[in-house]
Structure formats: C-alpha cells, structure tokens
PDB file of C-alpha atoms in Angstrom:
ATOM      1  CA  UNK U1387      -2.346 -22.629  25.852  1.00  0.00           C
ATOM      2  CA  UNK U1388      -0.231 -22.082  22.872  1.00  0.00           C
ATOM      3  CA  UNK U1389      -0.754 -19.140  20.488  1.00  0.00           C
ATOM      4  CA  UNK U1390      -1.025 -19.413  16.717  1.00  0.00           C
ATOM      5  CA  UNK U1391      -0.669 -16.309  14.591  1.00  0.00           C
ATOM      6  CA  UNK U1392      -3.057 -16.961  11.643  1.00  0.00           C
ATOM      7  CA  UNK U1393      -3.025 -15.669   7.513  1.00  0.00           C
ATOM      8  CA  UNK U1394      -6.451 -14.237   6.775  1.00  0.00           C
ATOM      9  CA  UNK U1395      -7.746 -12.468   3.447  1.00  0.00           C
ATOM     10  CA  UNK U1396     -11.032 -10.838   3.072  1.00  0.00           C
ATOM     11  CA  UNK U1397     -13.119  -9.029   0.907  1.00  0.00           C
ATOM     12  CA  UNK U1398     -13.508  -5.619   2.782  1.00  0.00           C
ATOM     13  CA  UNK U1399     -16.556  -5.047   0.914  1.00  0.00           C
ATOM     14  CA  UNK U1400     -19.308  -5.184   3.477  1.00  0.00           C
ATOM     15  CA  UNK U1401     -17.342  -4.935   6.623  1.00  0.00           C
ATOM     16  CA  UNK U1402     -16.546  -1.697   8.612  1.00  0.00           C
ATOM     17  CA  UNK U1403     -12.784  -2.733   8.539  1.00  0.00           C
ATOM     18  CA  UNK U1404     -11.525  -4.453  10.985  1.00  0.00           C
ATOM     19  CA  UNK U1405     -10.896  -3.510  14.286  1.00  0.00           C
ATOM     20  CA  UNK U1406     -14.175  -5.315  16.616  1.00  0.00           C
ATOM     21  CA  UNK U1407     -16.355  -2.232  17.241  1.00  0.00           C
ATOM     22  CA  UNK U1408     -19.925  -2.699  18.378  1.00  0.00           C
ATOM     23  CA  UNK U1409     -23.047  -3.058  16.476  1.00  0.00           C
ATOM     24  CA  UNK U1410     -21.193  -3.220  13.610  1.00  0.00           C
ATOM     25  CA  UNK U1411     -19.546  -5.877  10.627  1.00  0.00           C
ATOM     26  CA  UNK U1412     -16.244  -6.173  11.900  1.00  0.00           C
ATOM     27  CA  UNK U1413     -13.359  -8.611  10.405  1.00  0.00           C
ATOM     28  CA  UNK U1414     -12.459  -8.502  13.739  1.00  0.00           C
ATOM     29  CA  UNK U1415     -15.578  -9.297  15.500  1.00  0.00           C
ATOM     30  CA  UNK U1416     -16.945 -12.235  12.960  1.00  0.00           C
ATOM     31  CA  UNK U1417     -13.040 -13.367  13.165  1.00  0.00           C
ATOM     32  CA  UNK U1418     -13.865 -13.895  17.110  1.00  0.00           C
ATOM     33  CA  UNK U1419     -17.403 -14.974  17.066  1.00  0.00           C
ATOM     34  CA  UNK U1420     -15.668 -18.010  14.845  1.00  0.00           C
ATOM     35  CA  UNK U1421     -13.315 -18.877  17.485  1.00  0.00           C
ATOM     36  CA  UNK U1422     -16.109 -18.476  20.403  1.00  0.00           C
ATOM     37  CA  UNK U1423     -18.359 -20.827  18.105  1.00  0.00           C
ATOM     38  CA  UNK U1424     -15.743 -23.299  17.834  1.00  0.00           C
ATOM     39  CA  UNK U1425     -13.764 -22.997  21.339  1.00  0.00           C
ATOM     40  CA  UNK U1426     -17.399 -22.494  23.551  1.00  0.00           C
ATOM     41  CA  UNK U1427     -15.251 -19.033  24.922  1.00  0.00           C
ATOM     42  CA  UNK U1428     -14.308 -15.586  24.495  1.00  0.00           C
ATOM     43  CA  UNK U1429     -11.127 -16.029  22.755  1.00  0.00           C
ATOM     44  CA  UNK U1430      -9.167 -12.445  22.633  1.00  0.00           C
ATOM     45  CA  UNK U1431      -7.333 -11.992  19.125  1.00  0.00           C
ATOM     46  CA  UNK U1432      -4.226  -9.217  18.027  1.00  0.00           C
ATOM     47  CA  UNK U1433      -3.805  -8.411  14.866  1.00  0.00           C
ATOM     48  CA  UNK U1434      -0.978  -6.720  12.592  1.00  0.00           C
ATOM     49  CA  UNK U1435      -3.266  -3.707  11.213  1.00  0.00           C
ATOM     50  CA  UNK U1436      -5.989  -2.211  10.759  1.00  0.00           C
ATOM     51  CA  UNK U1437      -7.885  -1.312   7.117  1.00  0.00           C
ATOM     52  CA  UNK U1438     -10.990   1.432   6.822  1.00  0.00           C
ATOM     53  CA  UNK U1439     -14.634   0.295   6.154  1.00  0.00           C
ATOM     54  CA  UNK U1440     -14.426  -1.413   1.786  1.00  0.00           C
ATOM     55  CA  UNK U1441      -9.997  -1.977   2.258  1.00  0.00           C
ATOM     56  CA  UNK U1442      -9.217  -5.961   1.538  1.00  0.00           C
ATOM     57  CA  UNK U1443      -6.716  -7.513   3.216  1.00  0.00           C
ATOM     58  CA  UNK U1444      -4.560 -10.018   1.405  1.00  0.00           C
ATOM     59  CA  UNK U1445      -1.962 -11.429   4.482  1.00  0.00           C
ATOM     60  CA  UNK U1446      -2.905  -9.672   7.851  1.00  0.00           C
ATOM     61  CA  UNK U1447      -1.653 -11.616  10.550  1.00  0.00           C
ATOM     62  CA  UNK U1448      -4.301 -12.187  13.203  1.00  0.00           C
ATOM     63  CA  UNK U1449      -3.226 -13.974  16.241  1.00  0.00           C
ATOM     64  CA  UNK U1450      -5.233 -15.830  19.309  1.00  0.00           C
ATOM     65  CA  UNK U1451      -4.493 -18.855  21.994  1.00  0.00           C
ATOM     66  CA  UNK U1452      -6.174 -22.210  21.267  1.00  0.00           C
ATOM     67  CA  UNK U1453      -7.798 -23.584  24.716  1.00  0.00           C
ATOM     68  CA  UNK U1454      -7.482 -27.223  22.477  1.00  0.00           C
ATOM     69  CA  UNK U1455      -4.089 -28.656  22.601  1.00  0.00           C
ATOM     70  CA  UNK U1456      -4.616 -31.284  20.844  1.00  0.00           C
ATOM     71  CA  UNK U1457      -5.491 -29.210  17.682  1.00  0.00           C
ATOM     72  CA  UNK U1458      -3.011 -29.314  15.114  1.00  0.00           C
ATOM     73  CA  UNK U1459      -2.829 -26.618  13.206  1.00  0.00           C
ATOM     74  CA  UNK U1460      -4.122 -28.024   9.556  1.00  0.00           C
ATOM     75  CA  UNK U1461      -7.551 -28.845  12.604  1.00  0.00           C
ATOM     76  CA  UNK U1462      -7.680 -25.128  13.757  1.00  0.00           C
ATOM     77  CA  UNK U1463      -6.615 -23.403   9.789  1.00  0.00           C
ATOM     78  CA  UNK U1464     -10.519 -26.247   8.888  1.00  0.00           C
ATOM     79  CA  UNK U1465     -11.738 -25.385  11.558  1.00  0.00           C
ATOM     80  CA  UNK U1466     -11.778 -21.199  11.444  1.00  0.00           C
ATOM     81  CA  UNK U1467     -12.515 -22.337   7.707  1.00  0.00           C
ATOM     82  CA  UNK U1468     -15.200 -24.357   7.799  1.00  0.00           C
ATOM     83  CA  UNK U1469     -17.164 -21.747  10.545  1.00  0.00           C
ATOM     84  CA  UNK U1470     -16.446 -17.968   8.964  1.00  0.00           C
ATOM     85  CA  UNK U1471     -18.032 -16.196   6.505  1.00  0.00           C
ATOM     86  CA  UNK U1472     -17.342 -16.907   2.994  1.00  0.00           C
ATOM     87  CA  UNK U1473     -15.939 -13.467   2.630  1.00  0.00           C
ATOM     88  CA  UNK U1474     -12.482 -14.512   4.988  1.00  0.00           C
ATOM     89  CA  UNK U1475     -10.441 -16.778   4.282  1.00  0.00           C
ATOM     90  CA  UNK U1476      -7.334 -18.344   7.038  1.00  0.00           C
ATOM     91  CA  UNK U1477      -4.612 -19.038   4.048  1.00  0.00           C
ATOM     92  CA  UNK U1478      -2.360 -21.222   6.985  1.00  0.00           C
ATOM     93  CA  UNK U1479      -1.946 -21.200  10.252  1.00  0.00           C
ATOM     94  CA  UNK U1480       1.561 -20.348  12.299  1.00  0.00           C
ATOM     95  CA  UNK U1481       2.601 -21.618  15.712  1.00  0.00           C
ATOM     96  CA  UNK U1482       4.323 -19.183  17.635  1.00  0.00           C
ATOM     97  CA  UNK U1483       5.809 -17.957  21.008  1.00  0.00           C
ATOM     98  CA  UNK U1484       3.179 -17.791  23.822  1.00  0.00           C
ATOM     99  CA  UNK U1485       3.313 -13.526  24.073  1.00  0.00           C
ATOM    100  CA  UNK U1486       3.532 -13.388  20.505  1.00  0.00           C
ATOM    101  CA  UNK U1487       2.615  -9.746  18.983  1.00  0.00           C
ATOM    102  CA  UNK U1488       1.445  -9.300  15.448  1.00  0.00           C
ATOM    103  CA  UNK U1489       0.969  -5.827  16.078  1.00  0.00           C
ATOM    104  CA  UNK U1490       4.042  -4.822  17.744  1.00  0.00           C
ATOM    105  CA  UNK U1491       6.520  -7.397  16.237  1.00  0.00           C
ATOM    106  CA  UNK U1492       6.035  -6.353  12.963  1.00  0.00           C
ATOM    107  CA  UNK U1493       8.858  -5.054  11.070  1.00  0.00           C
ATOM    108  CA  UNK U1494       6.765  -4.280   7.788  1.00  0.00           C
ATOM    109  CA  UNK U1495       3.758  -4.219   6.335  1.00  0.00           C
ATOM    110  CA  UNK U1496       3.482  -3.903   2.322  1.00  0.00           C
ATOM    111  CA  UNK U1497       0.117  -2.424   1.383  1.00  0.00           C
ATOM    112  CA  UNK U1498      -0.655  -2.709  -2.351  1.00  0.00           C
ATOM    113  CA  UNK U1499      -2.859  -0.283  -4.716  1.00  0.00           C
ATOM    114  CA  UNK U1500      -4.676  -1.397  -7.747  1.00  0.00           C
ATOM    115  CA  UNK U1501      -5.483   1.246 -10.982  1.00  0.00           C
ATOM    116  CA  UNK U1502      -7.534   0.211 -12.886  1.00  0.00           C
ATOM    117  CA  UNK U1503      -7.336   2.932 -15.626  1.00  0.00           C
ATOM    118  CA  UNK U1504      -9.775   2.577 -19.082  1.00  0.00           C
ATOM    119  CA  UNK U1505     -11.816   4.727 -20.506  1.00  0.00           C
ATOM    120  CA  UNK U1506     -14.716   2.252 -19.493  1.00  0.00           C
ATOM    121  CA  UNK U1507     -15.285   0.755 -16.389  1.00  0.00           C
ATOM    122  CA  UNK U1508     -15.004  -3.088 -15.487  1.00  0.00           C
ATOM    123  CA  UNK U1509     -17.923  -3.460 -13.270  1.00  0.00           C
ATOM    124  CA  UNK U1510     -16.911  -7.278 -12.600  1.00  0.00           C
ATOM    125  CA  UNK U1511     -13.944  -5.395 -10.389  1.00  0.00           C
ATOM    126  CA  UNK U1512     -15.815  -2.488  -9.701  1.00  0.00           C
ATOM    127  CA  UNK U1513     -14.902  -3.544  -5.290  1.00  0.00           C
ATOM    128  CA  UNK U1514     -11.388  -4.913  -6.684  1.00  0.00           C
ATOM    129  CA  UNK U1515     -10.274  -1.580  -7.589  1.00  0.00           C
ATOM    130  CA  UNK U1516     -10.181   1.881  -8.195  1.00  0.00           C
ATOM    131  CA  UNK U1517     -11.602   3.270 -12.199  1.00  0.00           C
ATOM    132  CA  UNK U1518     -10.126   5.907 -13.501  1.00  0.00           C
ATOM    133  CA  UNK U1519     -11.042   6.733 -17.097  1.00  0.00           C
ATOM    134  CA  UNK U1520      -7.775   9.657 -17.579  1.00  0.00           C
ATOM    135  CA  UNK U1521      -4.078   8.960 -19.631  1.00  0.00           C
ATOM    136  CA  UNK U1522      -1.374   8.483 -15.942  1.00  0.00           C
ATOM    137  CA  UNK U1523       2.098   9.691 -16.348  1.00  0.00           C
ATOM    138  CA  UNK U1524       3.555   6.655 -14.418  1.00  0.00           C
ATOM    139  CA  UNK U1525       7.714   8.128 -14.992  1.00  0.00           C
ATOM    140  CA  UNK U1526       6.491  11.036 -13.128  1.00  0.00           C
ATOM    141  CA  UNK U1527       4.419   9.454 -10.552  1.00  0.00           C
ATOM    142  CA  UNK U1528       8.171   6.791 -10.084  1.00  0.00           C
ATOM    143  CA  UNK U1529       9.646  10.063  -9.489  1.00  0.00           C
ATOM    144  CA  UNK U1530       7.700  11.473  -6.808  1.00  0.00           C
ATOM    145  CA  UNK U1531       7.137   8.569  -4.946  1.00  0.00           C
ATOM    146  CA  UNK U1532      11.158   9.176  -4.916  1.00  0.00           C
ATOM    147  CA  UNK U1533      10.251  11.964  -2.296  1.00  0.00           C
ATOM    148  CA  UNK U1534       8.057  10.017   0.183  1.00  0.00           C
ATOM    149  CA  UNK U1535      11.201   7.293   0.065  1.00  0.00           C
ATOM    150  CA  UNK U1536      13.037   7.222   3.519  1.00  0.00           C
ATOM    151  CA  UNK U1537      11.594   8.768   7.494  1.00  0.00           C
ATOM    152  CA  UNK U1538       9.365  11.782   7.039  1.00  0.00           C
ATOM    153  CA  UNK U1539       6.429  13.816   9.434  1.00  0.00           C
ATOM    154  CA  UNK U1540       3.141  12.717   7.050  1.00  0.00           C
ATOM    155  CA  UNK U1541       1.118  15.015   8.694  1.00  0.00           C
ATOM    156  CA  UNK U1542       0.394  14.857   5.023  1.00  0.00           C
ATOM    157  CA  UNK U1543      -1.485  12.783   4.362  1.00  0.00           C
ATOM    158  CA  UNK U1544      -2.570  11.294   8.163  1.00  0.00           C
ATOM    159  CA  UNK U1545      -6.988  11.592   8.136  1.00  0.00           C
ATOM    160  CA  UNK U1546      -8.762  13.335  10.874  1.00  0.00           C
ATOM    161  CA  UNK U1547      -8.471  12.736  14.418  1.00  0.00           C
ATOM    162  CA  UNK U1548      -5.003  10.122  14.614  1.00  0.00           C
ATOM    163  CA  UNK U1549      -2.847  12.218  17.843  1.00  0.00           C
ATOM    164  CA  UNK U1550       0.243   9.119  16.834  1.00  0.00           C
ATOM    165  CA  UNK U1551       3.669  10.078  15.821  1.00  0.00           C
ATOM    166  CA  UNK U1552       3.614  11.582  12.729  1.00  0.00           C
ATOM    167  CA  UNK U1553       7.133  10.499  11.743  1.00  0.00           C
ATOM    168  CA  UNK U1554       6.973   7.094  10.051  1.00  0.00           C
ATOM    169  CA  UNK U1555       9.507   6.041   7.274  1.00  0.00           C
ATOM    170  CA  UNK U1556       8.495   4.037   3.457  1.00  0.00           C
ATOM    171  CA  UNK U1557      10.567   1.573   2.799  1.00  0.00           C
ATOM    172  CA  UNK U1558      10.187   1.483  -0.973  1.00  0.00           C
ATOM    173  CA  UNK U1559       7.635   2.541  -3.080  1.00  0.00           C
ATOM    174  CA  UNK U1560       6.877   0.557  -6.446  1.00  0.00           C
ATOM    175  CA  UNK U1561       4.315   1.594  -9.558  1.00  0.00           C
ATOM    176  CA  UNK U1562       4.568  -1.502 -11.748  1.00  0.00           C
ATOM    177  CA  UNK U1563       2.046  -1.260 -14.938  1.00  0.00           C
ATOM    178  CA  UNK U1564       0.632  -4.550 -15.367  1.00  0.00           C
ATOM    179  CA  UNK U1565      -1.393  -6.530 -17.863  1.00  0.00           C
ATOM    180  CA  UNK U1566      -5.228  -5.900 -18.741  1.00  0.00           C
ATOM    181  CA  UNK U1567      -4.764  -2.581 -18.152  1.00  0.00           C
ATOM    182  CA  UNK U1568      -3.685  -2.427 -14.362  1.00  0.00           C
ATOM    183  CA  UNK U1569      -1.666   0.001 -12.399  1.00  0.00           C
ATOM    184  CA  UNK U1570      -0.291  -1.769  -9.121  1.00  0.00           C
ATOM    185  CA  UNK U1571       1.278   0.950  -6.530  1.00  0.00           C
ATOM    186  CA  UNK U1572       3.031  -1.186  -3.709  1.00  0.00           C
ATOM    187  CA  UNK U1573       4.298   0.476  -0.634  1.00  0.00           C
ATOM    188  CA  UNK U1574       5.933  -1.384   1.808  1.00  0.00           C
ATOM    189  CA  UNK U1575       6.604   1.052   5.584  1.00  0.00           C
ATOM    190  CA  UNK U1576       7.203  -0.183   8.515  1.00  0.00           C
ATOM    191  CA  UNK U1577       3.167   1.506  10.233  1.00  0.00           C
ATOM    192  CA  UNK U1578       1.205   3.571   8.397  1.00  0.00           C
ATOM    193  CA  UNK U1579      -0.892   6.492  10.372  1.00  0.00           C
ATOM    194  CA  UNK U1580      -4.831   6.883   8.711  1.00  0.00           C
ATOM    195  CA  UNK U1581      -5.445   6.372   5.318  1.00  0.00           C
ATOM    196  CA  UNK U1582      -1.801   6.571   4.520  1.00  0.00           C
ATOM    197  CA  UNK U1583      -1.345   4.986   2.091  1.00  0.00           C
ATOM    198  CA  UNK U1584      -4.789   6.017   0.307  1.00  0.00           C
ATOM    199  CA  UNK U1585      -3.650   9.640   0.838  1.00  0.00           C
ATOM    200  CA  UNK U1586       0.114   8.950  -0.824  1.00  0.00           C
ATOM    201  CA  UNK U1587      -1.855   7.050  -4.259  1.00  0.00           C
ATOM    202  CA  UNK U1588      -4.176  10.326  -3.922  1.00  0.00           C
ATOM    203  CA  UNK U1589      -1.342  12.265  -4.444  1.00  0.00           C
ATOM    204  CA  UNK U1590       1.088  10.288  -6.781  1.00  0.00           C
ATOM    205  CA  UNK U1591      -2.466   9.958  -9.290  1.00  0.00           C
ATOM    206  CA  UNK U1592      -2.500  14.044  -9.420  1.00  0.00           C
ATOM    207  CA  UNK U1593       1.210  13.926 -10.579  1.00  0.00           C
ATOM    208  CA  UNK U1594       0.213  11.230 -13.097  1.00  0.00           C
ATOM    209  CA  UNK U1595      -2.796  13.423 -14.328  1.00  0.00           C
ATOM    210  CA  UNK U1596       0.481  16.202 -15.029  1.00  0.00           C
ATOM    211  CA  UNK U1597      -1.446  18.538 -12.730  1.00  0.00           C
ATOM    212  CA  UNK U1598       1.698  18.761 -10.104  1.00  0.00           C
ATOM    213  CA  UNK U1599       5.208  17.778 -11.394  1.00  0.00           C
ATOM    214  CA  UNK U1600       7.035  15.141  -9.318  1.00  0.00           C
ATOM    215  CA  UNK U1601       8.632  18.488  -6.834  1.00  0.00           C
ATOM    216  CA  UNK U1602       5.630  19.378  -5.606  1.00  0.00           C
ATOM    217  CA  UNK U1603       4.819  16.331  -3.747  1.00  0.00           C
ATOM    218  CA  UNK U1604       8.407  17.036  -2.037  1.00  0.00           C
ATOM    219  CA  UNK U1605       6.358  21.002  -1.002  1.00  0.00           C
ATOM    220  CA  UNK U1606       3.612  19.497   0.202  1.00  0.00           C
ATOM    221  CA  UNK U1607       4.851  16.671   2.770  1.00  0.00           C
ATOM    222  CA  UNK U1608       7.374  19.518   4.696  1.00  0.00           C
ATOM    223  CA  UNK U1609       4.159  22.109   4.178  1.00  0.00           C
ATOM    224  CA  UNK U1610       3.155  19.276   6.871  1.00  0.00           C
ATOM    225  CA  UNK U1611      -0.962  20.106   6.830  1.00  0.00           C
ATOM    226  CA  UNK U1612      -3.588  17.632   5.262  1.00  0.00           C
ATOM    227  CA  UNK U1613      -5.428  20.830   3.471  1.00  0.00           C
ATOM    228  CA  UNK U1614      -2.379  21.173   0.764  1.00  0.00           C
ATOM    229  CA  UNK U1615      -3.351  17.007  -0.064  1.00  0.00           C
ATOM    230  CA  UNK U1616      -5.440  16.471  -2.818  1.00  0.00           C
ATOM    231  CA  UNK U1617      -8.549  13.760  -1.543  1.00  0.00           C
ATOM    232  CA  UNK U1618      -7.951   9.762  -0.921  1.00  0.00           C
ATOM    233  CA  UNK U1619      -7.703   7.270  -2.985  1.00  0.00           C
ATOM    234  CA  UNK U1620     -10.871   5.317  -3.006  1.00  0.00           C
ATOM    235  CA  UNK U1621     -10.605   1.929   0.053  1.00  0.00           C
ATOM    236  CA  UNK U1622     -11.867  -0.469  -2.797  1.00  0.00           C
ATOM    237  CA  UNK U1623      -8.259  -0.683  -5.171  1.00  0.00           C
ATOM    238  CA  UNK U1624      -5.916  -0.577  -1.359  1.00  0.00           C
ATOM    239  CA  UNK U1625      -4.820  -4.362  -0.349  1.00  0.00           C
ATOM    240  CA  UNK U1626      -3.382  -5.386   2.613  1.00  0.00           C
ATOM    241  CA  UNK U1627      -1.006  -7.507   1.193  1.00  0.00           C
ATOM    242  CA  UNK U1628       1.975  -8.600   3.853  1.00  0.00           C
ATOM    243  CA  UNK U1629       3.075  -8.452   6.855  1.00  0.00           C
ATOM    244  CA  UNK U1630       7.030  -9.630   7.625  1.00  0.00           C
ATOM    245  CA  UNK U1631       8.698 -10.094  11.144  1.00  0.00           C
TER     246      UNK U1631
END
C-alpha cells in the first residue's frame, strides 16, 4: 500500500485534543473512523503533533496508507472531505515515501496564538481568540521573547506529567500587531512540551501588562520550576499552523 500525507485543518472547540482516545471525541479518532468508512478496513494514522482540548489546527499533517492503488490524490481528498465531520477539513493530500513519519521527520513546527485586545468581547470570536481587555506593551513582550529563543531547558514552561527531555529549541518568536485589535504570537520550534506554547504566551502577557520586566523571563527559565510561571493562556487562541520537513 502506498502512503500519503494529508494537510488538515480543524476547529478544536468540540474535540478532546488530537490524539485518539477511547470514549471521547478526538481529531485522530474521527479521521480514522472516516478512513474505515471509505476503505472498509481499519487504517492507522500518524500525526505530526498533538494538540490539547480546544486547540485548533490549520496545518496538521496526518499520514496513512491507502489500500486502493487506483485512487488519485484528488479522489482521496474528495472522499475524506465528503465523509469527515464539518469541523475537520483536508486542505491537501500528497504522496510520501512508504515509511514517512510526520512526527519523527518534522524539522520545524509553527504555532500561532491570537489575542483579541479590546475593552469589549467579540462573541463571534470567543472560540477563536483569547479576549484580553487590558493594554499590552508589545515592545516589552518582544524583548522578553528573545530570552526564550535558542536551546534551553523548558521545565518552567511545561505542564503536568510530561517526562520527556525538557531541553527544546525555539528558532524564533514573533509578536505582531494586526488589524482589528488582534495580536499574533508566532512560535517556531523543533518540538514542544505539553502546553509549552500556551505557557510561553501566558508569561509574555505577564510582561505585556508590565507586571514583570522582560528580564524576569530569563530568571524563571533558569529556575526550571513550573511554579515560577503564570497560568497557561487559554486553548482557544492557539493554532497548530504548519509543519516543515
């Protein structure tokens, strides 16, 4: 069977995260149900990264084997989109080599986090952004973000029982002020610990409100203690934007 990779977008609002789990609705679970409906057999899938409950995807990559050699890439994409639930959409399907693993072969993962900075909430964005009704000093946030770039022990910025190696590499963090009171925080890295991006955003916002000076980010990073960092930013503002191989 040949292997393909689908580039998948999803609205994470009604999912218990990406990874398949028994008795709860997940993106991978719905995707594999759809594969079984199309191909009449169980098909295993592999994702490029896990997202938590409420987190969205725009460029998630899901690889799987196709038992029907006659189907074109367009046939596969159309069949998936005709059968997937309305909160998952396949943007593209590509041929990949037989043992391609999106998780292990990813060179860079990019996350986008959106903050809606306004006195009044926008109820139509409530599941898409973090509404933040206070002023943020973007320049101080950018200065603080520089302390997080490069290879570091990110123990301070992980959540829960994540026993993986806490040393991670962040290539770049960009903070952009966009139209309509939207602030974008773009985090580019090789791989991330559990809730690491949301914890980083929470800390940068603490600097943005001028509760912390930018240099304090370096101090809490070096402390290697989750207790030193603020609460995670809420999930609805986070998007798994893209993966580079």
